[in-house]
PDB file of C-alpha atoms in Angstrom:
ATOM      1  CA  MET W 111      -1.751  65.536 109.418  1.00 96.00           C
ATOM      2  CA  ARG W 112      -1.965  64.692 105.721  1.00 98.00           C
ATOM      3  CA  ILE W 113      -4.774  66.058 103.552  1.00 98.00           C
ATOM      4  CA  ALA W 114      -5.563  64.662 100.087  1.00 98.00           C
ATOM      5  CA  VAL W 115      -7.670  66.542  97.550  1.00 98.00           C
ATOM      6  CA  THR W 116      -9.083  65.148  94.306  1.00 97.00           C
ATOM      7  CA  TYR W 117      -7.214  67.250  91.777  1.00 97.00           C
ATOM      8  CA  ALA W 118      -7.291  68.483  88.174  1.00 97.00           C
ATOM      9  CA  ASN W 119      -5.792  71.722  86.858  1.00 96.00           C
ATOM     10  CA  GLY W 120      -5.573  73.365  90.272  1.00 97.00           C
ATOM     11  CA  GLU W 121      -9.206  72.641  91.116  1.00 98.00           C
ATOM     12  CA  ILE W 122     -11.026  70.068  93.247  1.00 97.00           C
ATOM     13  CA  PHE W 123     -11.987  67.304  90.800  1.00 96.00           C
ATOM     14  CA  GLN W 124     -15.716  66.656  91.088  1.00 94.00           C
ATOM     15  CA  HIS W 125     -15.927  62.862  90.705  1.00 92.00           C
ATOM     16  CA  PHE W 126     -13.928  60.950  93.320  1.00 93.00           C
ATOM     17  CA  GLY W 127     -14.132  57.613  91.495  1.00 90.00           C
ATOM     18  CA  ARG W 128     -12.674  59.062  88.306  1.00 92.00           C
ATOM     19  CA  THR W 129      -9.942  61.258  89.748  1.00 94.00           C
ATOM     20  CA  GLU W 130      -6.575  60.708  88.112  1.00 95.00           C
ATOM     21  CA  GLN W 131      -4.615  62.744  90.652  1.00 96.00           C
ATOM     22  CA  PHE W 132      -4.612  63.755  94.271  1.00 97.00           C
ATOM     23  CA  LYS W 133      -2.836  66.795  95.601  1.00 98.00           C
ATOM     24  CA  VAL W 134      -1.450  65.796  98.974  1.00 98.00           C
ATOM     25  CA  TYR W 135      -0.656  68.369 101.658  1.00 98.00           C
ATOM     26  CA  ASP W 136       1.457  67.743 104.749  1.00 98.00           C
ATOM     27  CA  VAL W 137       0.315  69.918 107.641  1.00 98.00           C
ATOM     28  CA  ALA W 138       2.111  70.712 110.896  1.00 97.00           C
ATOM     29  CA  ASP W 139       1.044  73.273 113.497  1.00 95.00           C
ATOM     30  CA  GLY W 140      -1.914  74.280 111.334  1.00 94.00           C
ATOM     31  CA  LYS W 141       0.225  75.181 108.309  1.00 96.00           C
ATOM     32  CA  VAL W 142       1.004  73.416 105.029  1.00 97.00           C
ATOM     33  CA  THR W 143       4.651  72.342 105.126  1.00 98.00           C
ATOM     34  CA  HIS W 144       4.754  70.437 101.824  1.00 98.00           C
ATOM     35  CA  SER W 145       2.462  69.564  98.935  1.00 98.00           C
ATOM     36  CA  GLU W 146       2.732  67.381  95.851  1.00 97.00           C
ATOM     37  CA  VAL W 147       0.536  66.005  93.098  1.00 97.00           C
ATOM     38  CA  VAL W 148       0.340  62.203  93.015  1.00 96.00           C
ATOM     39  CA  GLY W 149      -1.186  60.075  90.246  1.00 93.00           C
ATOM     40  CA  THR W 150      -3.609  57.224  90.929  1.00 91.00           C
ATOM     41  CA  ASN W 151      -1.952  54.845  88.441  1.00 82.00           C
ATOM     42  CA  GLY W 152      -5.251  54.370  86.633  1.00 79.00           C
ATOM     43  CA  GLN W 153      -7.051  53.046  89.703  1.00 75.00           C
ATOM     44  CA  GLY W 154     -10.603  54.178  90.270  1.00 73.00           C
ATOM     45  CA  HIS W 155     -13.653  54.046  92.501  1.00 69.00           C
ATOM     46  CA  GLY W 156     -13.199  51.640  95.459  1.00 67.00           C
ATOM     47  CA  ALA W 157      -9.465  51.149  94.857  1.00 85.00           C
ATOM     48  CA  LEU W 158      -8.871  54.836  95.520  1.00 93.00           C
ATOM     49  CA  ALA W 159      -9.448  54.376  99.255  1.00 91.00           C
ATOM     50  CA  GLY W 160      -6.443  52.017  99.175  1.00 91.00           C
ATOM     51  CA  VAL W 161      -4.408  54.620  97.293  1.00 93.00           C
ATOM     52  CA  LEU W 162      -5.243  57.147 100.005  1.00 96.00           C
ATOM     53  CA  GLN W 163      -4.234  54.662 102.698  1.00 94.00           C
ATOM     54  CA  GLN W 164      -0.898  54.110 100.946  1.00 94.00           C
ATOM     55  CA  LEU W 165      -0.431  57.886 100.882  1.00 96.00           C
ATOM     56  CA  HIS W 166      -1.153  57.945 104.654  1.00 97.00           C
ATOM     57  CA  ALA W 167      -3.972  60.466 104.144  1.00 97.00           C
ATOM     58  CA  ASP W 168      -5.920  61.466 107.248  1.00 97.00           C
ATOM     59  CA  VAL W 169      -8.439  63.661 105.413  1.00 97.00           C
ATOM     60  CA  LEU W 170      -9.990  63.745 101.930  1.00 97.00           C
ATOM     61  CA  VAL W 171     -11.479  66.851 100.327  1.00 97.00           C
ATOM     62  CA  CYS W 172     -13.482  66.115  97.167  1.00 96.00           C
ATOM     63  CA  GLY W 173     -16.568  66.930  95.121  1.00 94.00           C
ATOM     64  CA  GLY W 174     -19.058  64.119  94.487  1.00 92.00           C
ATOM     65  CA  ILE W 175     -18.471  60.703  96.030  1.00 92.00           C
ATOM     66  CA  GLY W 176     -20.540  57.525  96.129  1.00 89.00           C
ATOM     67  CA  GLY W 177     -21.669  55.611  99.188  1.00 89.00           C
ATOM     68  CA  GLY W 178     -19.317  52.673  98.618  1.00 88.00           C
ATOM     69  CA  ALA W 179     -16.293  54.943  98.512  1.00 90.00           C
ATOM     70  CA  GLN W 180     -17.533  56.786 101.594  1.00 92.00           C
ATOM     71  CA  ALA W 181     -17.785  53.473 103.458  1.00 92.00           C
ATOM     72  CA  ALA W 182     -14.273  52.470 102.347  1.00 92.00           C
ATOM     73  CA  LEU W 183     -12.870  55.798 103.552  1.00 94.00           C
ATOM     74  CA  ALA W 184     -14.670  55.467 106.877  1.00 93.00           C
ATOM     75  CA  ALA W 185     -13.290  51.935 107.306  1.00 93.00           C
ATOM     76  CA  ALA W 186      -9.812  53.314 106.612  1.00 93.00           C
ATOM     77  CA  GLY W 187     -10.265  56.067 109.203  1.00 95.00           C
ATOM     78  CA  ILE W 188     -10.051  58.863 106.617  1.00 96.00           C
ATOM     79  CA  ARG W 189     -12.229  61.904 107.385  1.00 96.00           C
ATOM     80  CA  LEU W 190     -14.293  63.085 104.424  1.00 96.00           C
ATOM     81  CA  TYR W 191     -15.110  66.638 103.391  1.00 96.00           C
ATOM     82  CA  GLY W 192     -17.198  66.107 100.246  1.00 94.00           C
ATOM     83  CA  GLY W 193     -19.206  68.470  98.112  1.00 94.00           C
ATOM     84  CA  ALA W 194     -16.347  70.984  97.991  1.00 96.00           C
ATOM     85  CA  SER W 195     -15.414  72.889  94.849  1.00 95.00           C
ATOM     86  CA  GLY W 196     -12.984  75.498  93.595  1.00 97.00           C
ATOM     87  CA  SER W 197      -9.259  75.833  94.114  1.00 98.00           C
ATOM     88  CA  ALA W 198      -7.611  72.884  95.868  1.00 98.00           C
ATOM     89  CA  ASP W 199      -5.082  75.119  97.636  1.00 98.00           C
ATOM     90  CA  ALA W 200      -7.790  77.534  98.812  1.00 97.00           C
ATOM     91  CA  ALA W 201      -9.910  74.625 100.077  1.00 97.00           C
ATOM     92  CA  VAL W 202      -7.051  73.315 102.214  1.00 98.00           C
ATOM     93  CA  GLU W 203      -6.397  76.779 103.639  1.00 97.00           C
ATOM     94  CA  ALA W 204     -10.135  77.110 104.397  1.00 97.00           C
ATOM     95  CA  LEU W 205     -10.174  73.664 106.031  1.00 97.00           C
ATOM     96  CA  LEU W 206      -7.240  74.603 108.240  1.00 97.00           C
ATOM     97  CA  ALA W 207      -9.042  77.828 109.205  1.00 96.00           C
ATOM     98  CA  GLY W 208     -12.247  75.893 109.994  1.00 95.00           C
ATOM     99  CA  GLN W 209     -14.086  77.640 107.151  1.00 95.00           C
ATOM    100  CA  LEU W 210     -14.297  75.025 104.389  1.00 95.00           C
ATOM    101  CA  ALA W 211     -17.666  75.018 102.607  1.00 90.00           C
ATOM    102  CA  TYR W 212     -18.600  71.351 102.165  1.00 90.00           C
ATOM    103  CA  ASP W 213     -21.665  69.110 102.284  1.00 87.00           C
ATOM    104  CA  PRO W 214     -21.599  66.551 105.113  1.00 83.00           C
ATOM    105  CA  ASP W 215     -24.419  64.664 103.356  1.00 82.00           C
ATOM    106  CA  VAL W 216     -22.824  64.610  99.899  1.00 80.00           C
ATOM    107  CA  HIS W 217     -23.359  61.521  97.825  1.00 65.00           C
ATOM    108  CA  CYS W 218     -23.363  60.553  94.222  1.00 61.00           C
ATOM    109  CA  ASP W 219     -25.718  57.591  94.040  1.00 51.00           C
ATOM    110  CA  HIS W 220     -26.938  57.807  90.452  1.00 47.00           C
ATOM    111  CA  HIS W 221     -24.348  55.552  88.864  1.00 44.00           C
ATOM    112  CA  GLY W 222     -27.004  53.106  87.755  1.00 41.00           C
ATOM    113  CA  GLU W 223     -28.942  55.872  86.024  1.00 37.00           C
ATOM    114  CA  HIS W 224     -26.152  57.051  83.722  1.00 37.00           C
ATOM    115  CA  HIS W 225     -23.696  55.411  81.408  1.00 36.00           C
ATOM    116  CA  HIS W 226     -20.127  56.441  82.083  1.00 38.00           C
ATOM    117  CA  ASP W 227     -19.365  57.271  78.484  1.00 37.00           C
ATOM    118  CA  GLY W 228     -17.443  60.416  79.228  1.00 38.00           C
ATOM    119  CA  GLU W 229     -20.498  62.679  79.218  1.00 35.00           C
ATOM    120  CA  HIS W 230     -21.515  62.402  82.888  1.00 37.00           C
ATOM    121  CA  HIS W 231     -19.458  64.187  85.505  1.00 38.00           C
ATOM    122  CA  CYS W 232     -20.503  64.410  89.134  1.00 40.00           C
ATOM    123  CA  GLY W 233     -21.036  67.999  90.144  1.00 40.00           C
ATOM    124  CA  GLU W 234     -22.088  69.155  86.681  1.00 36.00           C
ATOM    125  CA  HIS W 235     -25.792  68.412  87.011  1.00 33.00           C
ATOM    126  CA  HIS W 236     -28.341  68.770  89.762  1.00 33.00           C
ATOM    127  CA  CYS W 237     -29.572  65.563  91.369  1.00 32.00           C
ATOM    128  CA  ALA W 238     -32.477  66.044  93.716  1.00 32.00           C
ATOM    129  CA  GLY W 239     -31.350  65.500  97.280  1.00 34.00           C
ATOM    130  CA  ASN W 240     -27.714  64.878  96.420  1.00 34.00           C
ATOM    131  CA  GLY W 241     -26.301  68.210  97.442  1.00 35.00           C
ATOM    132  CA  GLY W 242     -25.344  68.921  93.845  1.00 35.00           C
ATOM    133  CA  CYS W 243     -23.771  65.482  93.656  1.00 34.00           C
TER     134      CYS W 243
END
């Protein structure tokens, strides 16, 4: 199994569409056998599902994620664990132990309400009904 995590400075990056790196973990027999940080080559939002496919990811752990990206991941057969936060390494260990805290209903659907001018970051405000977005 291969797990990808949106990644920045050791933590789960909170806006899937703006992530610049994934940390990718290879797992065998319930244990991480290898991990590496991979750049997205400047691709964002919907194109990131293709990046994950090229990385042969089976699972994505992330913070906030929009509906379009969720649909693209589902179409690619990539299982989503959104709404996670904290250390990327700890999240993968928790996932493997069946104890990952995530939000199965996570979504970040307020893109039309904000201008992406560098001041809005999913997960850093509280959207009603968005699981912390």
